[in-house]
Backbone as a printed PyTorch tensor [residue, N CA C, xyz], in Angstrom:
tensor([[[ 0.8650, -1.1600, -0.0040],
         [ 0.0030, -0.0260,  0.0270],
         [ 0.8930,  1.2900, -0.0400]],

        [[ 1.8860,  1.2910,  0.8550],
         [ 2.7550,  2.4770,  0.9470],
         [ 3.4500,  2.6520, -0.3900]],

        [[ 3.9010,  1.6440, -1.0120],
         [ 4.6640,  1.8020, -2.3130],
         [ 3.6810,  2.4290, -3.3440]],

        [[ 2.4170,  2.0390, -3.3840],
         [ 1.4560,  2.5750, -4.2970],
         [ 1.1950,  4.0160, -3.9260]],

        [[ 1.1090,  4.3270, -2.7150],
         [ 0.8770,  5.7320, -2.2250],
         [ 1.9740,  6.6650, -2.7600]],

        [[ 3.2020,  6.1110, -2.8170],
         [ 4.3030,  6.9770, -3.1920],
         [ 4.1260,  7.6110, -4.5920]],

        [[ 3.4710,  6.8450, -5.5010],
         [ 3.3280,  7.2700, -6.8600],
         [ 1.8370,  7.6700, -7.2460]],

        [[ 0.9120,  7.4930, -6.3240],
         [-0.4660,  7.7700, -6.6660],
         [-0.7110,  9.2420, -6.6680]],

        [[-1.4720,  9.7190, -7.6360],
         [-1.6960, 11.1200, -7.7520],
         [-3.2550, 11.5100, -7.6510]],

        [[-4.0120, 10.4990, -7.3080],
         [-5.5120, 10.7840, -7.2590],
         [-6.1090, 10.5610, -5.8930]],

        [[-5.5800,  9.7090, -5.0930],
         [-6.1530,  9.3830, -3.7920],
         [-6.1310, 10.5890, -2.9120]],

        [[-7.2260, 10.9580, -2.3600],
         [-7.2980, 12.1780, -1.4380],
         [-7.4120, 11.7130,  0.0080]],

        [[-8.1470, 10.6840,  0.2870],
         [-8.4420, 10.2640,  1.6990],
         [-8.0250,  8.8080,  1.7750]],

        [[-7.3170,  8.5060,  2.9390],
         [-6.9010,  7.1070,  3.2740],
         [-7.3850,  6.8450,  4.6290]],

        [[-8.3060,  5.8630,  4.7720],
         [-8.7900,  5.5000,  6.0230],
         [-8.2700,  4.0860,  6.4040]],

        [[-7.3600,  4.0300,  7.3250],
         [-6.7040,  2.8130,  7.7610],
         [-7.1220,  2.3980,  9.2000]],

        [[-8.1510,  3.0990,  9.7110],
         [-8.4830,  2.8680, 11.1410],
         [-8.8800,  1.4540, 11.4040]],

        [[-8.4660,  1.0100, 12.5330],
         [-8.7720, -0.3790, 13.0010],
         [-8.2890, -1.5110, 12.0700]],

        [[-7.1870, -1.2950, 11.4190],
         [-6.5950, -2.2610, 10.5050],
         [-5.2780, -2.9140, 10.9220]],

        [[-4.9070, -2.6490, 12.1890],
         [-3.8140, -3.2370, 12.7450],
         [-2.5080, -3.0230, 11.9270]],

        [[-2.3640, -1.8300, 11.4640],
         [-1.1120, -1.5050, 10.7430],
         [ 0.1110, -1.2830, 11.6190]],

        [[-0.2490, -1.0330, 12.9080],
         [ 0.8780, -0.8290, 13.8360],
         [ 1.8510,  0.3150, 13.4720]],

        [[ 2.8220,  0.3990, 14.2500],
         [ 3.8710,  1.4600, 13.9960],
         [ 4.6270,  1.1850, 12.6890]],

        [[ 4.8930, -0.0020, 12.3580],
         [ 5.6090, -0.2580, 11.1630],
         [ 4.7540,  0.1780,  9.9800]],

        [[ 3.4820, -0.0090,  9.9930],
         [ 2.6020,  0.4480,  8.9110],
         [ 2.5860,  1.9890,  8.8040]],

        [[ 2.5770,  2.6580,  9.9110],
         [ 2.5030,  4.2000,  9.8380],
         [ 3.8440,  4.6300,  9.4200]],

        [[ 4.9850,  3.9740,  9.7640],
         [ 6.2560,  4.3930,  9.2710],
         [ 6.3310,  4.2410,  7.7890]],

        [[ 5.8000,  3.2560,  7.2450],
         [ 5.7270,  3.0650,  5.7780],
         [ 4.9240,  4.1600,  5.0630]],

        [[ 3.7360,  4.4470,  5.6710],
         [ 2.9110,  5.5510,  5.1660],
         [ 3.5840,  6.9110,  5.2790]],

        [[ 4.2850,  7.1400,  6.3790],
         [ 5.0600,  8.3540,  6.5200],
         [ 6.1610,  8.4680,  5.4240]],

        [[ 6.8370,  7.4100,  5.1470],
         [ 7.8100,  7.4530,  4.0750],
         [ 7.1640,  7.7470,  2.7260]],

        [[ 6.0080,  7.2020,  2.5020],
         [ 5.2920,  7.4270,  1.2380],
         [ 4.8220,  8.8140,  1.0600]],

        [[ 4.4680,  9.4860,  2.2120],
         [ 4.0000, 10.8880,  2.1930],
         [ 5.1850, 11.8520,  1.8600]],

        [[ 6.3980, 11.3760,  1.8730],
         [ 7.5180, 12.3380,  1.4660],
         [ 7.3640, 12.6870, -0.0300]],

        [[ 6.8450, 11.7870, -0.8230],
         [ 6.6950, 12.0560, -2.2230],
         [ 5.2270, 12.2370, -2.7170]],

        [[ 4.2700, 11.7240, -1.9910],
         [ 2.9020, 11.7940, -2.3770],
         [ 2.4690, 13.3170, -2.3260]],

        [[ 1.7690, 13.7360, -3.3320],
         [ 1.2410, 15.1140, -3.3410],
         [-0.2600, 15.2340, -3.5690]],

        [[-0.9720, 14.1050, -3.2450],
         [-2.4160, 14.1740, -3.3930],
         [-3.2170, 13.9070, -2.1530]],

        [[-2.5920, 13.1910, -1.2220],
         [-3.4490, 12.8430, -0.0280],
         [-3.6450, 14.0030,  0.8780]],

        [[-4.9150, 14.2430,  1.2650],
         [-5.2310, 15.3400,  2.1790],
         [-5.6430, 14.8660,  3.4880]],

        [[-6.1640, 13.6500,  3.5660],
         [-6.6800, 13.1060,  4.8790],
         [-6.1640, 11.7170,  5.1560]],

        [[-5.5910, 11.5430,  6.3390],
         [-5.1200, 10.2370,  6.7640],
         [-5.7290,  9.8720,  8.0940]],

        [[-6.4300,  8.7550,  8.1550],
         [-6.9940,  8.2190,  9.3870],
         [-6.2890,  6.8820,  9.7230]],

        [[-5.4690,  7.0390, 10.7720],
         [-4.7050,  5.8680, 11.2610],
         [-5.0410,  5.6530, 12.6950]],

        [[-6.3400,  5.9240, 13.0430],
         [-6.7570,  5.7280, 14.4450],
         [-6.9300,  4.2210, 14.7290]],

        [[-6.7680,  3.9090, 16.0350],
         [-6.9370,  2.5490, 16.5120],
         [-6.0840,  1.4830, 15.8090]],

        [[-4.7940,  1.8330, 15.7920],
         [-3.8300,  0.8800, 15.0660],
         [-2.5810,  0.5220, 15.9470]],

        [[-2.6250,  0.7570, 17.2180],
         [-1.4600,  0.4550, 18.0930],
         [-0.2180,  1.1470, 17.6170]],

        [[-0.3260,  2.3660, 17.1930],
         [ 0.8240,  3.1350, 16.7000],
         [ 1.5550,  3.7560, 17.9320]],

        [[ 2.8500,  3.6980, 17.9710],
         [ 3.5730,  4.2170, 19.1320],
         [ 4.1600,  5.6510, 18.8220]],

        [[ 4.7770,  6.0790, 19.8830],
         [ 5.3400,  7.5000, 19.7490],
         [ 6.3750,  7.6040, 18.6340]],

        [[ 7.2610,  6.6840, 18.4900],
         [ 8.3200,  6.7830, 17.4420],
         [ 7.6800,  6.8790, 16.1160]],

        [[ 6.6490,  6.1800, 15.8500],
         [ 5.9120,  6.2730, 14.5470],
         [ 5.2960,  7.6530, 14.3390]],

        [[ 4.7400,  8.1950, 15.4120],
         [ 4.1210,  9.5040, 15.3460],
         [ 5.1670, 10.5240, 15.0780]],

        [[ 6.3060, 10.4500, 15.7670],
         [ 7.3780, 11.3550, 15.4980],
         [ 7.8880, 11.4030, 14.0690]],

        [[ 7.9940, 10.1630, 13.5090],
         [ 8.3960,  9.9970, 12.0720],
         [ 7.3990, 10.6200, 11.2280]],

        [[ 6.0910, 10.4400, 11.4730],
         [ 5.0330, 11.1060, 10.6790],
         [ 5.1170, 12.5760, 10.8080]],

        [[ 5.3700, 13.0850, 11.9610],
         [ 5.4360, 14.5440, 12.1990],
         [ 6.6000, 15.0800, 11.4530]],

        [[ 7.7270, 14.3920, 11.3910],
         [ 8.8870, 14.8440, 10.6040],
         [ 8.6100, 14.9270,  9.1450]],

        [[ 7.8220, 13.9120,  8.6540],
         [ 7.4360, 13.9420,  7.2020],
         [ 6.5170, 15.1320,  6.9540]],

        [[ 5.5390, 15.3400,  7.8140],
         [ 4.5720, 16.3430,  7.6300],
         [ 5.1140, 17.7800,  7.6800]],

        [[ 6.2750, 17.9180,  8.2570],
         [ 6.9250, 19.2090,  8.3260],
         [ 7.2730, 19.6960,  6.9180]],

        [[ 7.4010, 18.8350,  5.9090],
         [ 7.6660, 19.2100,  4.5670],
         [ 6.5410, 18.7950,  3.5850]],

        [[ 5.4610, 18.2160,  4.1040],
         [ 4.3440, 17.8510,  3.2210],
         [ 3.3850, 18.9690,  3.1900]],

        [[ 3.0400, 19.3940,  1.9350],
         [ 2.1610, 20.5680,  1.7600],
         [ 0.6760, 20.1520,  1.3430]],

        [[ 0.3440, 18.8940,  1.4610],
         [-0.9830, 18.5510,  0.9690],
         [-1.8190, 17.9000,  2.0990]],

        [[-1.3350, 17.2710,  3.1300],
         [-2.0590, 16.6560,  4.1670],
         [-2.7050, 17.7710,  5.0660]],

        [[-3.9900, 17.7440,  5.1970],
         [-4.7100, 18.7730,  5.9750],
         [-5.2640, 18.1990,  7.3280]],

        [[-5.4660, 16.8370,  7.2920],
         [-6.0510, 16.2360,  8.4250],
         [-5.4350, 14.9050,  8.7820]],

        [[-5.1220, 14.7390,  9.9990],
         [-4.6550, 13.2930, 10.4640],
         [-5.4090, 12.9210, 11.7510]],

        [[-5.7460, 11.6180, 11.7030],
         [-6.4490, 11.1190, 12.8910],
         [-5.4930,  9.9570, 13.4300]],

        [[-4.9490, 10.2530, 14.6310],
         [-4.1040,  9.2100, 15.2880],
         [-4.7790,  8.8800, 16.6350]],

        [[-6.0810,  9.0300, 16.7270],
         [-6.8210,  8.7090, 17.9430],
         [-6.6860,  7.2500, 18.3780]],

        [[-6.7660,  7.0020, 19.6520],
         [-6.8120,  5.6100, 20.1820],
         [-5.5860,  4.8140, 19.8140]],

        [[-4.4640,  5.3650, 19.9650],
         [-3.1960,  4.6970, 19.7690],
         [-2.3360,  4.6920, 20.9730]],

        [[-1.0710,  4.5390, 20.9230],
         [-0.1890,  4.4660, 22.1060],
         [ 0.9260,  5.5230, 21.9790]],

        [[ 0.4350,  6.6620, 21.5960],
         [ 1.3620,  7.8950, 21.4590],
         [ 1.5420,  8.5860, 22.7010]],

        [[ 2.7820,  8.9030, 23.0330],
         [ 3.1120,  9.5810, 24.2870],
         [ 3.4080, 11.0830, 24.0430]],

        [[ 3.8640, 11.7390, 25.0880],
         [ 4.0510, 13.1750, 24.9990],
         [ 5.0110, 13.6210, 23.9560]],

        [[ 6.0180, 12.8530, 23.6760],
         [ 6.9930, 13.1480, 22.6380],
         [ 6.3650, 13.2820, 21.3370]],

        [[ 5.3990, 12.4400, 21.0400],
         [ 4.6180, 12.5160, 19.8020],
         [ 3.9020, 13.8630, 19.6560]],

        [[ 3.2830, 14.2980, 20.7200],
         [ 2.5650, 15.5900, 20.7230],
         [ 3.5450, 16.7550, 20.5330]],

        [[ 4.6790, 16.6810, 21.0940],
         [ 5.6900, 17.7110, 20.9630],
         [ 6.2130, 17.7050, 19.5310]],

        [[ 6.3920, 16.5610, 18.9300],
         [ 6.8190, 16.5330, 17.5440],
         [ 5.7860, 17.1060, 16.5980]],

        [[ 4.5370, 16.8210, 16.8750],
         [ 3.4550, 17.3880, 15.9850],
         [ 3.4310, 18.9240, 16.2240]],

        [[ 3.6170, 19.3830, 17.4660],
         [ 3.6820, 20.8000, 17.6940],
         [ 4.7810, 21.4630, 16.9230]],

        [[ 5.9840, 20.8460, 16.8260],
         [ 7.1080, 21.3620, 16.1010],
         [ 6.7530, 21.4560, 14.5960]],

        [[ 6.0190, 20.3930, 14.1100],
         [ 5.5550, 20.4080, 12.7740],
         [ 4.7080, 21.5770, 12.4330]],

        [[ 3.7530, 21.8900, 13.3310],
         [ 2.8380, 22.9700, 13.1590],
         [ 3.5750, 24.3080, 12.9970]],

        [[ 4.7710, 24.4500, 13.5840],
         [ 5.5050, 25.6760, 13.4220],
         [ 5.9440, 25.9850, 12.0100]],

        [[ 6.1310, 24.9250, 11.2370],
         [ 6.5950, 25.0940,  9.8820],
         [ 5.5390, 24.7140,  8.7540]],

        [[ 4.6040, 23.9720,  9.1590],
         [ 3.5760, 23.4930,  8.1620],
         [ 2.2640, 24.2020,  8.3840]],

        [[ 1.8980, 25.0060,  7.4130],
         [ 0.6050, 25.7160,  7.6290],
         [-0.5520, 25.0340,  6.9190]],

        [[-0.3070, 23.9300,  6.2630],
         [-1.3770, 23.2320,  5.5960],
         [-2.2150, 22.3720,  6.5190]],

        [[-1.5550, 21.6940,  7.4470],
         [-2.1270, 20.8420,  8.4090],
         [-3.1190, 21.5910,  9.3440]],

        [[-4.4170, 21.2380,  9.2230],
         [-5.4500, 22.0500,  9.8900],
         [-6.1760, 21.3120, 11.0290]],

        [[-6.0300, 19.9490, 10.9950],
         [-6.7400, 19.1250, 11.9400],
         [-5.8850, 17.9140, 12.3730]],

        [[-5.7010, 17.7480, 13.6730],
         [-5.0030, 16.6810, 14.2470],
         [-5.9260, 16.0310, 15.3420]],

        [[-6.2330, 14.8440, 15.2300],
         [-7.1320, 14.1490, 16.2210],
         [-6.1560, 13.1500, 17.0220]],

        [[-6.1200, 13.3710, 18.3440],
         [-5.3080, 12.5320, 19.1250],
         [-5.9750, 11.9490, 20.3470]],

        [[-7.3830, 11.9240, 20.3110],
         [-8.1060, 11.5670, 21.5050],
         [-7.7230, 10.0890, 21.8610]],

        [[-7.9490,  9.7420, 23.0770],
         [-7.7550,  8.3760, 23.6480],
         [-6.2880,  7.9250, 23.5110]],

        [[-5.2960,  8.7930, 23.5130],
         [-3.8780,  8.5220, 23.6930],
         [-3.5540,  8.9340, 25.0240]],

        [[-3.7700,  8.0380, 26.0430],
         [-3.7660,  8.3840, 27.3800],
         [-2.4160,  8.8580, 27.9250]],

        [[-1.3330,  8.6490, 27.1870],
         [-0.0640,  9.0410, 27.6740],
         [ 0.2360, 10.5430, 27.2920]],

        [[-0.6350, 11.1380, 26.5610],
         [-0.3980, 12.5730, 26.2000],
         [-1.0920, 13.4370, 27.2890]],

        [[-0.3790, 14.2230, 27.9760],
         [-0.9820, 15.0590, 28.9950],
         [-1.9660, 16.0960, 28.3540]],

        [[-2.9280, 16.4840, 29.0700],
         [-3.9570, 17.4310, 28.5920],
         [-3.3560, 18.7390, 28.2660]],

        [[-2.2880, 19.1820, 28.9210],
         [-1.6680, 20.4150, 28.6310],
         [-1.0330, 20.4660, 27.2360]],

        [[-0.4560, 19.3040, 26.8780],
         [ 0.1340, 19.2160, 25.5000],
         [-0.9910, 19.2850, 24.4140]],

        [[-2.1150, 18.6250, 24.7130],
         [-3.2140, 18.6210, 23.7510],
         [-3.7990, 20.0530, 23.6380]],

        [[-3.8800, 20.7800, 24.8170],
         [-4.4090, 22.1440, 24.7060],
         [-3.4720, 23.0000, 23.9810]],

        [[-2.1370, 22.8220, 24.0560],
         [-1.1540, 23.5570, 23.2900],
         [-1.2800, 23.3700, 21.8380]],

        [[-1.4990, 22.0940, 21.4410],
         [-1.7080, 21.8300, 19.9870],
         [-2.9840, 22.4770, 19.5260]],

        [[-3.9990, 22.4130, 20.3160],
         [-5.2930, 23.0880, 19.8670],
         [-5.0620, 24.5570, 19.7210]],

        [[-4.3640, 25.1910, 20.6480],
         [-4.0570, 26.6160, 20.4860],
         [-3.3000, 26.9620, 19.2900]],

        [[-2.3110, 26.1340, 18.8980],
         [-1.5170, 26.3540, 17.7420],
         [-2.3910, 26.1510, 16.4760]],

        [[-3.2240, 25.1380, 16.4330],
         [-4.0780, 24.9340, 15.2330],
         [-5.0530, 26.1520, 15.0640]],

        [[-5.5290, 26.7150, 16.2160],
         [-6.4790, 27.7390, 16.1280],
         [-5.8840, 29.2140, 16.1480]],

        [[-4.6400, 29.2990, 16.0380],
         [-3.9850, 30.5990, 16.0000],
         [-4.4210, 31.4350, 14.7500]],

        [[-4.9030, 32.6130, 15.1040],
         [-5.4000, 33.5200, 13.9100],
         [-4.4430, 33.6400, 12.7450]],

        [[-3.1180, 33.7840, 13.0880],
         [-2.1290, 33.9730, 11.9820],
         [-2.0350, 32.6520, 11.1740]],

        [[-2.1590, 31.5660, 11.8280],
         [-2.1320, 30.2640, 11.0910],
         [-3.3860, 30.1470, 10.2080]],

        [[-4.4700, 30.5120, 10.6540],
         [-5.7610, 30.3740,  9.9080],
         [-5.6420, 31.3990,  8.7010]],

        [[-5.0420, 32.5540,  8.9350],
         [-4.9730, 33.4730,  7.8200],
         [-3.9990, 32.9060,  6.7250]],

        [[-2.9340, 32.2380,  7.1690],
         [-1.9950, 31.6370,  6.1340],
         [-2.6480, 30.4890,  5.4010]],

        [[-3.5190, 29.7510,  6.0870],
         [-4.2590, 28.6560,  5.4370],
         [-5.2300, 29.2050,  4.3920]],

        [[-5.8290, 30.3340,  4.6250],
         [-6.7280, 30.8920,  3.6630],
         [-5.9890, 31.4750,  2.3710]],

        [[-4.7510, 31.9150,  2.6570],
         [-3.9500, 32.4000,  1.5330],
         [-3.4900, 31.2910,  0.6960]],

        [[-3.2760, 30.1380,  1.2990],
         [-2.6830, 29.0340,  0.4700],
         [-3.6260, 28.4530, -0.5230]]])
C-alpha cells in the first residue's frame, strides 16, 4: 500500500483505522508521504501506533504541503509525539486538523497547546492564503 501511495496522484483520503497496521505500517505511510502530493486526509486511528511512529510522521509532515487532516486517535502515542506534532505545526501551515483523543499518555496540557496552535489566527490566515 505504501509503495502505491508513493506514486499515486489521485487518492485524497486514506482510512486505515482499526486495520492493525501498527507502528511499522505508519512508518511506511510516513515514508510514502515524502513524495505523495495528493493525499489530504489520513486516518490511522486505533492501530497500536507508538510514539516513534508518530514522531516520524510529524517529521514527514513538516515538509508535506498537502495533508490537511490526520487522525491518530486511540493509539499508544506519548508526550514526545505531541511535541513533535507541535514542532511540525511551526513550519507546516497546511495541516489544519489533528485528532489525538484516547492516547492516554499525552498530557492534557500538550493537547491544549496543540489546539491553540491549530486555532492561532495567523495560522488560519496563512491557510486561507494557500
